[in-house]
Coordinates of C-alpha atoms in Angstrom, one line a residue:
Chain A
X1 CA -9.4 51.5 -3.6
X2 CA -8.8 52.7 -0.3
X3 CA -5.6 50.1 1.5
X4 CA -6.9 47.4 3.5
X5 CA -10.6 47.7 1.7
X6 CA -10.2 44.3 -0.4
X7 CA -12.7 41.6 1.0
X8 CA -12.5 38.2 0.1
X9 CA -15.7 38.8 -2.5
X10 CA -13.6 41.4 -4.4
X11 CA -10.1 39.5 -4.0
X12 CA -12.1 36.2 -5.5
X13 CA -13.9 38.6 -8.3
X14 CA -10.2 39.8 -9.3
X15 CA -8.5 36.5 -9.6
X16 CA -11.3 34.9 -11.7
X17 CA -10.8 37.8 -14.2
X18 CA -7.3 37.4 -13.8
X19 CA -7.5 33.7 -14.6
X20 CA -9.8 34.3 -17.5
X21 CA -7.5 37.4 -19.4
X22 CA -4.2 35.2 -18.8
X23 CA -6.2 32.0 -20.4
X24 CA -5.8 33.8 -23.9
X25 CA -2.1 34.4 -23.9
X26 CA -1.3 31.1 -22.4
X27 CA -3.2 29.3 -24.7
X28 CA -1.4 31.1 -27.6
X29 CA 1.8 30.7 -26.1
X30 CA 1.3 26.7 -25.3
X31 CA -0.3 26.0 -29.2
X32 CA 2.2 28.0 -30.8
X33 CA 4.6 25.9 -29.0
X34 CA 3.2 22.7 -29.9
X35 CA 3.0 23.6 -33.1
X36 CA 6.7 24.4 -33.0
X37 CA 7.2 21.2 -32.0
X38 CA 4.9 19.3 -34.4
X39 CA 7.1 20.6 -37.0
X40 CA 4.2 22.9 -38.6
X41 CA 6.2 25.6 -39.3
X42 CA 9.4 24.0 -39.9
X43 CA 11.4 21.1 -38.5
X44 CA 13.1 21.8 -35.4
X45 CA 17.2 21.1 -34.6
X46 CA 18.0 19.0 -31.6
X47 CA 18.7 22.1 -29.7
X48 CA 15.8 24.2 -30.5
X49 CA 13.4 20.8 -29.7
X50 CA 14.8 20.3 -26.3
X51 CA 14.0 24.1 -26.0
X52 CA 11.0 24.2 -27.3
X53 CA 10.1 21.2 -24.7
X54 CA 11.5 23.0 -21.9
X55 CA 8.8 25.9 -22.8
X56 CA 6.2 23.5 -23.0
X57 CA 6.8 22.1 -19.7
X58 CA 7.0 25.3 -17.9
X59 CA 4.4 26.7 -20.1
X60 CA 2.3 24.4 -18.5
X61 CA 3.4 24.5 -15.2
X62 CA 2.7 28.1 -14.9
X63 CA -1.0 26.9 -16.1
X64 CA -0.9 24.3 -13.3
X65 CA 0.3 27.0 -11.1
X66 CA -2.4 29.9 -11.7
X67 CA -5.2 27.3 -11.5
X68 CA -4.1 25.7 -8.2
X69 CA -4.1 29.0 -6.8
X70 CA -7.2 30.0 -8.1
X71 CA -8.8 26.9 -6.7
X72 CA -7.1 27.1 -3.4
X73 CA -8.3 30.4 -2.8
X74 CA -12.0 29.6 -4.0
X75 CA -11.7 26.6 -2.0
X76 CA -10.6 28.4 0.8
X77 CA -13.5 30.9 1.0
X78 CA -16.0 28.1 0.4
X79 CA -17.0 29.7 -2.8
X80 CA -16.4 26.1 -4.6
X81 CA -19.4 24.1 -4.2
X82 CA -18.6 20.2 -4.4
X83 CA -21.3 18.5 -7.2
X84 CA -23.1 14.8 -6.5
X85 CA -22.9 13.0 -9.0
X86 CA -22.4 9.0 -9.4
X87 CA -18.9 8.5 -10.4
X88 CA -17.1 4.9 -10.6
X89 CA -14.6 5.3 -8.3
X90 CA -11.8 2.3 -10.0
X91 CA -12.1 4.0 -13.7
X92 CA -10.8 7.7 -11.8
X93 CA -8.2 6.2 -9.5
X94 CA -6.6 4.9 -12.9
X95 CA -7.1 7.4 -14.5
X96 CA -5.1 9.7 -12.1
X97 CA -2.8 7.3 -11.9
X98 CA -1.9 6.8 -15.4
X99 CA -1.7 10.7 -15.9
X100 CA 1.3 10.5 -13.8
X101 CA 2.8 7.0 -14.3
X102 CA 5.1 8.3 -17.4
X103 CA 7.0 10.6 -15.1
X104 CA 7.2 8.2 -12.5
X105 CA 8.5 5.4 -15.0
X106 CA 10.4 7.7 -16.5
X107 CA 12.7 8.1 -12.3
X108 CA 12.0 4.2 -12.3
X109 CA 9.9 4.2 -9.9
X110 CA 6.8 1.6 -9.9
X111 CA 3.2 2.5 -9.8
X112 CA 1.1 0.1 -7.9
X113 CA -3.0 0.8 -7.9
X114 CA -4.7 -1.9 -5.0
X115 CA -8.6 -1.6 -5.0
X116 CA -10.2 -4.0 -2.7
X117 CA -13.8 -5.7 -3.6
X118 CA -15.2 -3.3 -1.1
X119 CA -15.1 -0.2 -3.0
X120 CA -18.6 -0.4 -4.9
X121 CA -19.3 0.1 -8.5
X122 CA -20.5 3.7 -8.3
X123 CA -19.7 6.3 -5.3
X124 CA -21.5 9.5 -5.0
X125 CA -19.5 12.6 -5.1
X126 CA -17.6 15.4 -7.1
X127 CA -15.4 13.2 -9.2
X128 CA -13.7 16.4 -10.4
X129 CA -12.4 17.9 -7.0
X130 CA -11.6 14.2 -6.1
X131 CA -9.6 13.7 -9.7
X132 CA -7.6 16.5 -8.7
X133 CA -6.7 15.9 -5.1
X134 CA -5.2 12.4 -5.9
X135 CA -3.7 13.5 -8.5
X136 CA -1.8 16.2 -6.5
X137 CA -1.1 13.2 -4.1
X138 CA 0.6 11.2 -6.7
X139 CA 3.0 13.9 -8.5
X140 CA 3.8 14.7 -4.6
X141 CA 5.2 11.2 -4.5
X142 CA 6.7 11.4 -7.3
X143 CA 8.5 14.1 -7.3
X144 CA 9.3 13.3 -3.7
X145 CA 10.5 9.8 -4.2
X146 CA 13.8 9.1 -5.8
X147 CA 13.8 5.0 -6.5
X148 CA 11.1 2.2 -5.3
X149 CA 8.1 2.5 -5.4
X150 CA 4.2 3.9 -5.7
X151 CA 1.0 2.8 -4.0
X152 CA -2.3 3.5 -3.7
X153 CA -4.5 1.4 -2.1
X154 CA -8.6 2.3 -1.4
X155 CA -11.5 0.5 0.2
X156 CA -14.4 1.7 1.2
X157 CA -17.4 0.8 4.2
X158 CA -20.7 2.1 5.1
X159 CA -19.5 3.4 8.0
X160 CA -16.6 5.6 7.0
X161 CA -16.9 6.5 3.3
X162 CA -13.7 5.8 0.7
X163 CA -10.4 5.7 2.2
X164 CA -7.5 5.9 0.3
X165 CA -4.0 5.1 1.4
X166 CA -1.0 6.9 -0.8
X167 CA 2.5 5.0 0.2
X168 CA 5.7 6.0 -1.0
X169 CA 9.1 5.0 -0.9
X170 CA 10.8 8.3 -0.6
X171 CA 13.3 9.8 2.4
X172 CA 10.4 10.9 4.6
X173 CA 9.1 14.4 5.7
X174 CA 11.3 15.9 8.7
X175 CA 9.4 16.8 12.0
X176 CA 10.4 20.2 11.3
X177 CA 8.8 20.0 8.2
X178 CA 5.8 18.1 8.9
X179 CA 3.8 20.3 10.5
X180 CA 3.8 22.6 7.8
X181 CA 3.2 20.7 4.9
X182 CA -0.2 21.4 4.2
X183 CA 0.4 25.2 4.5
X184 CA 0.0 26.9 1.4
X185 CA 3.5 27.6 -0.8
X186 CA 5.2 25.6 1.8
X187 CA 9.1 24.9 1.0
X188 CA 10.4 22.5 3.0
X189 CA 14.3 20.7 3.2
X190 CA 13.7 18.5 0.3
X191 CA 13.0 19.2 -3.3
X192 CA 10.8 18.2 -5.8
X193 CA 12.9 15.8 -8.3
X194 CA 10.8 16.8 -11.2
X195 CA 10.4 19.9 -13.9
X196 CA 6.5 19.3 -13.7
X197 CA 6.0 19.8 -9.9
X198 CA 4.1 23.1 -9.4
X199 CA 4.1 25.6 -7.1
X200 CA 4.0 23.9 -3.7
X201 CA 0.6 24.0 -3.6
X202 CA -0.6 20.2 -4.2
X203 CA -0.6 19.5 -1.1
X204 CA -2.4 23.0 0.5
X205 CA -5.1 22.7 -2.3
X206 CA -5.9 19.2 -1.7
X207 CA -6.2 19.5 1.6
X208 CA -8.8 22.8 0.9
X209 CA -10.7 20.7 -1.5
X210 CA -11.1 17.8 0.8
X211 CA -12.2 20.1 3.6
X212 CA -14.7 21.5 1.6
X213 CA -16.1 17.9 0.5
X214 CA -15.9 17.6 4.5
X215 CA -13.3 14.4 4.7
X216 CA -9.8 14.2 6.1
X217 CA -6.5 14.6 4.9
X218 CA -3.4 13.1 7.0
X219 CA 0.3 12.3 6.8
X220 CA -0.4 9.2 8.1
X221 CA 3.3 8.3 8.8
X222 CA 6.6 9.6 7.6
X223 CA 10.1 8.3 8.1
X224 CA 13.5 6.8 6.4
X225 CA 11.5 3.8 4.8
X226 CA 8.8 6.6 2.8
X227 CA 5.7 8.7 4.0
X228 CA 2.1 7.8 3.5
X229 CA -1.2 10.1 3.4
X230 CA -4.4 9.0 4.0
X231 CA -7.3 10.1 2.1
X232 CA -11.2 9.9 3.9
X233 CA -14.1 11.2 1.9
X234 CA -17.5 10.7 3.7
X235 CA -19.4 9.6 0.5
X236 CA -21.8 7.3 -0.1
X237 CA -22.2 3.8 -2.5
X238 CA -25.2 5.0 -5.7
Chain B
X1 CA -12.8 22.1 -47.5
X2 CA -14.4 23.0 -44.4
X3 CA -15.2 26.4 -43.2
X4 CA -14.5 27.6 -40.1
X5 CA -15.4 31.1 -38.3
X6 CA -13.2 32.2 -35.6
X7 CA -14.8 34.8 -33.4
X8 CA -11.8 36.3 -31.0
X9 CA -10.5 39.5 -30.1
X10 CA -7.0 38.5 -28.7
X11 CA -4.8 39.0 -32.1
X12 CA -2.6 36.3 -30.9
X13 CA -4.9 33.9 -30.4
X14 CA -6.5 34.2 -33.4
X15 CA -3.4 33.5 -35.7
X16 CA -2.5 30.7 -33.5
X17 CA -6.1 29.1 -34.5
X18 CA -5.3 30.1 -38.2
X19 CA -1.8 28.9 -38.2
X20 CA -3.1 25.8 -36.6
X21 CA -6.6 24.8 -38.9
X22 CA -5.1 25.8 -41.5
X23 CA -2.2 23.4 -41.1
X24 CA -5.2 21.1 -41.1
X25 CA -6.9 22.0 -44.1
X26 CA -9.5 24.1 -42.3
X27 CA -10.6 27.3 -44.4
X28 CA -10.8 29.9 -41.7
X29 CA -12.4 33.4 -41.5
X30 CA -11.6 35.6 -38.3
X31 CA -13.8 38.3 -36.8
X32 CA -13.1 39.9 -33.6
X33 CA -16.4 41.0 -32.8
X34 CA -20.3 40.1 -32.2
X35 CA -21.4 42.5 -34.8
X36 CA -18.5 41.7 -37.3
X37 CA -19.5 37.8 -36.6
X38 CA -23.6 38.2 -37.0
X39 CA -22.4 40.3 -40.5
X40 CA -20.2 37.4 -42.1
X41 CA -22.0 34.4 -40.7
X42 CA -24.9 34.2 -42.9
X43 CA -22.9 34.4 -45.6
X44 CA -19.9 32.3 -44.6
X45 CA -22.3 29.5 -43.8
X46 CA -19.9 28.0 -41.6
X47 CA -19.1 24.6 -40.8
X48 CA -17.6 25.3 -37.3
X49 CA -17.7 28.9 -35.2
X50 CA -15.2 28.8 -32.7
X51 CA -16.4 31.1 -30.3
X52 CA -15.0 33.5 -27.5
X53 CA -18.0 34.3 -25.2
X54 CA -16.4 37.5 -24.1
X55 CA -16.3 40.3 -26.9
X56 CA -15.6 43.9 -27.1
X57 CA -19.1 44.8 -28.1
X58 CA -21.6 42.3 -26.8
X59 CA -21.6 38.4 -25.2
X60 CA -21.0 35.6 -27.6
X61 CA -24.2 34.7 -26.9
X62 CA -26.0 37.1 -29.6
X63 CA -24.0 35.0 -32.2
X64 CA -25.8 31.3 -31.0
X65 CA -29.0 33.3 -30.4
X66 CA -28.6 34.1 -34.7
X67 CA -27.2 30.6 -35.7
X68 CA -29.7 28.6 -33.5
X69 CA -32.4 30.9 -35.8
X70 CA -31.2 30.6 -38.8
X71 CA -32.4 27.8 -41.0
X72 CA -29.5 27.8 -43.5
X73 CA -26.6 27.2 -40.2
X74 CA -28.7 24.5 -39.0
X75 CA -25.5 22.4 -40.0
X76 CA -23.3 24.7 -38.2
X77 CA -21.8 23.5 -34.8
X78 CA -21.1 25.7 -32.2
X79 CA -17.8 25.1 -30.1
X80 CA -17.4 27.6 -26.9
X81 CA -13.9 28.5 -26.1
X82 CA -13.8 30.4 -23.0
X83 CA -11.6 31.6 -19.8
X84 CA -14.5 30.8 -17.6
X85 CA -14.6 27.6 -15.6
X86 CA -18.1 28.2 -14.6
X87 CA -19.9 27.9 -18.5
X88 CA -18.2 24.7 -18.5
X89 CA -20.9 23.3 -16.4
X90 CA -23.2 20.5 -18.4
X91 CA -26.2 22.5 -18.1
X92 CA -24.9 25.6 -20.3
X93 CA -24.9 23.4 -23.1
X94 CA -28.7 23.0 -23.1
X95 CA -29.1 26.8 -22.0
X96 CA -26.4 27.9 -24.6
X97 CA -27.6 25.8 -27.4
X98 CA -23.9 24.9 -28.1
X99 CA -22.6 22.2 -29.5
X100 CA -19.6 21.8 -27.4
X101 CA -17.8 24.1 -24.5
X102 CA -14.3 24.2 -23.7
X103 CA -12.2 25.7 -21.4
X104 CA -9.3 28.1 -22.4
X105 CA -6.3 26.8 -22.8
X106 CA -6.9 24.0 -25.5
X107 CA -4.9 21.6 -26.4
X108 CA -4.4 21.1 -30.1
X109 CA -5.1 18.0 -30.4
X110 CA -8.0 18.4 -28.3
X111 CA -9.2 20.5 -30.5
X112 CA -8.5 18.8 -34.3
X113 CA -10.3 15.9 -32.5
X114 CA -13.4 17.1 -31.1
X115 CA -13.8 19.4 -34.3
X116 CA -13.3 15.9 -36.6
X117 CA -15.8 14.2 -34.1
X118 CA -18.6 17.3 -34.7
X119 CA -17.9 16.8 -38.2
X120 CA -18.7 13.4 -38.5
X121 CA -22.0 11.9 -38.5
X122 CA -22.7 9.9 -35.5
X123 CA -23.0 5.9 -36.1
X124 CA -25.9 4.7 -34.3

């Protein structure tokens, strides 16, 4: 391949392979490991379990990692197409939020989930993209937020589609950082307080996915007291 | 005890399903290729293949086309494992005649339960 010839199509064409062909020795790796865990081959010491759980964790992560960056890059190019389909919106905020919750209990930190009576039954939109991008929202907050608190908090109207507000209680975003935070493998002063952040790309992927389901992503405020992001996705009630 | 084909051509893979099914009671039989899998299946009579759709010598897809024909696997459920986000769309499973498609890596207990689920007749 003669240098500089990549286009997008090719680069995209490379990195689904590439995520296919490292699928296989992830999985192997992650089910041997719980396996070694589960005690089928044999029990485990206390050091060798808190080993084994470190793999699992950054087994994982690097999972977490290859698939954000697949998506963020598929995302990017518009080769993602969003699906319509009726979802109910209060079942896939707790959802999301009680994937995270644990970890967040776990730094003592409480979860809050406010829906207000205006958010209808049944929304229209890709509940999978949407999944994910709060779900990137929340571990940011948590691994950004060392004591208090958690909250989401989503309405909707006719006029402007879902909104969803994500409050934390963290140390805030500095102005140098701000500007850069949804930049893709952004590192900014602060660090993420837990093993299972990924790669610094929750933020940079959400804001690629809710682009390409044509909404808005914000840092709505950030300061001493905590940060919060708001979330607007133009879809409709079903 | 219940049969199950594996059709997979990473090594490692393969004896991590093994190690894992069998640990469940699970009789299983490997192959690492369309060919070997169409030669063995008749006459495994499988209660599960777990199938990679991308083989050496031909698509996973030759192995449903033979199952979904053959009167004596109508039991047989069909569970796609693959690398490929895009098969995991709804639709495939109608096109695919599969039984079940998921995406690469599986958890284990994913998998012990959706197996157990296939297995057992539905209560209407």
């Amino acid at each position: 391949m003669a240098e500089g010839s990549i286009n997008t199509e090719t680069l995209i064409g490379l990195l689904r392979l590439m995520g296919h062909d490292i699928r296989a020795p992830l999985g192997s790796l992650i089910s041997t490991n719980d396996m070694l865990i589960a005690g089928t081959y044999d029990p485990l010491t206390d050091k060798q379990m808190h080993a084994a759980q470190r793999m699992k964790r950054n087994s994982r992560r690097a999972l977490a990692i290859i698939d954000d960056f697949i998506t963020y890059v598929k995302a990017e190019a518009a080769d993602l197409i969003p699906y319509s389909q009726p979802f109910d919106p209060r079942a896939e905020l707790e959802t999301c939020v009680h994937q995270v919750k644990p970890s967040a209990e776990e730094k003592g930190l409480l979860c809050d989930l406010l829906i207000t009576d205006s958010v209808p039954q049944q929304l229209v939109g890709d509940a999978a993209l949407i999944r994910q991008v709060v779900t990137a929202l929340l571990w940011n907050g948590v691994a950004f937020t060392a004591s208090g608190s958690l909250r989401v908090e989503s309405d909707w109207s006719v006029a402007s589609g879902w909104s969803m507000r994500f409050r934390d209680t963290g140390s805030g975003i500095s102005s140098e950082d701000a500007p850069h935070i949804f930049e893709p493998f952004f590192r900014g002063q602060e660090r993420p307080q837990v093993p299972t952040a990924g790669a610094g790309l929750g933020l940079a992927l959400s804001a690629a996915l809710v682009k390409l389901m044509r909404g808005q992503l914000t840092l709505e405020s950030t300061g001493a007291a905590g940060s919060t992001f708001c979330l607007n996705l133009p879809i409709p009630c079903a | 005890m219940i049969k199950v084909l594996v059709v997979e051509d990473d090594a490692d893979l393969v004896e991590t399903y093994t190690d894992l099914l069998t640990a469940h009671n699970y009789a299983v039989t490997s192959v690492s290729r369309a060919s070997d899998a169409i030669a063995v299946v008749t006459k495994l009579l499988p209660d599960i293949i777990l199938l990679d759709m991308n083989l050496p010598d031909n698509s996973g897809t030759v192995v449903i086309s033979l199952a979904r024909q053959y009167k004596r696997l109508a039991h047989t459920k069909i569970i796609v494992v693959t690398g490929y986000a895009e098969i995991l769309q709804k639709r495939n499973y109608i096109s695919l005649r599969v039984d079940l498609i998921l995406r690469k890596p599986v958890q284990n207990d994913t998998l012990l339960q959706k197996m157990s689920e296939l297995l057992t007749p539905a209560v209407i």
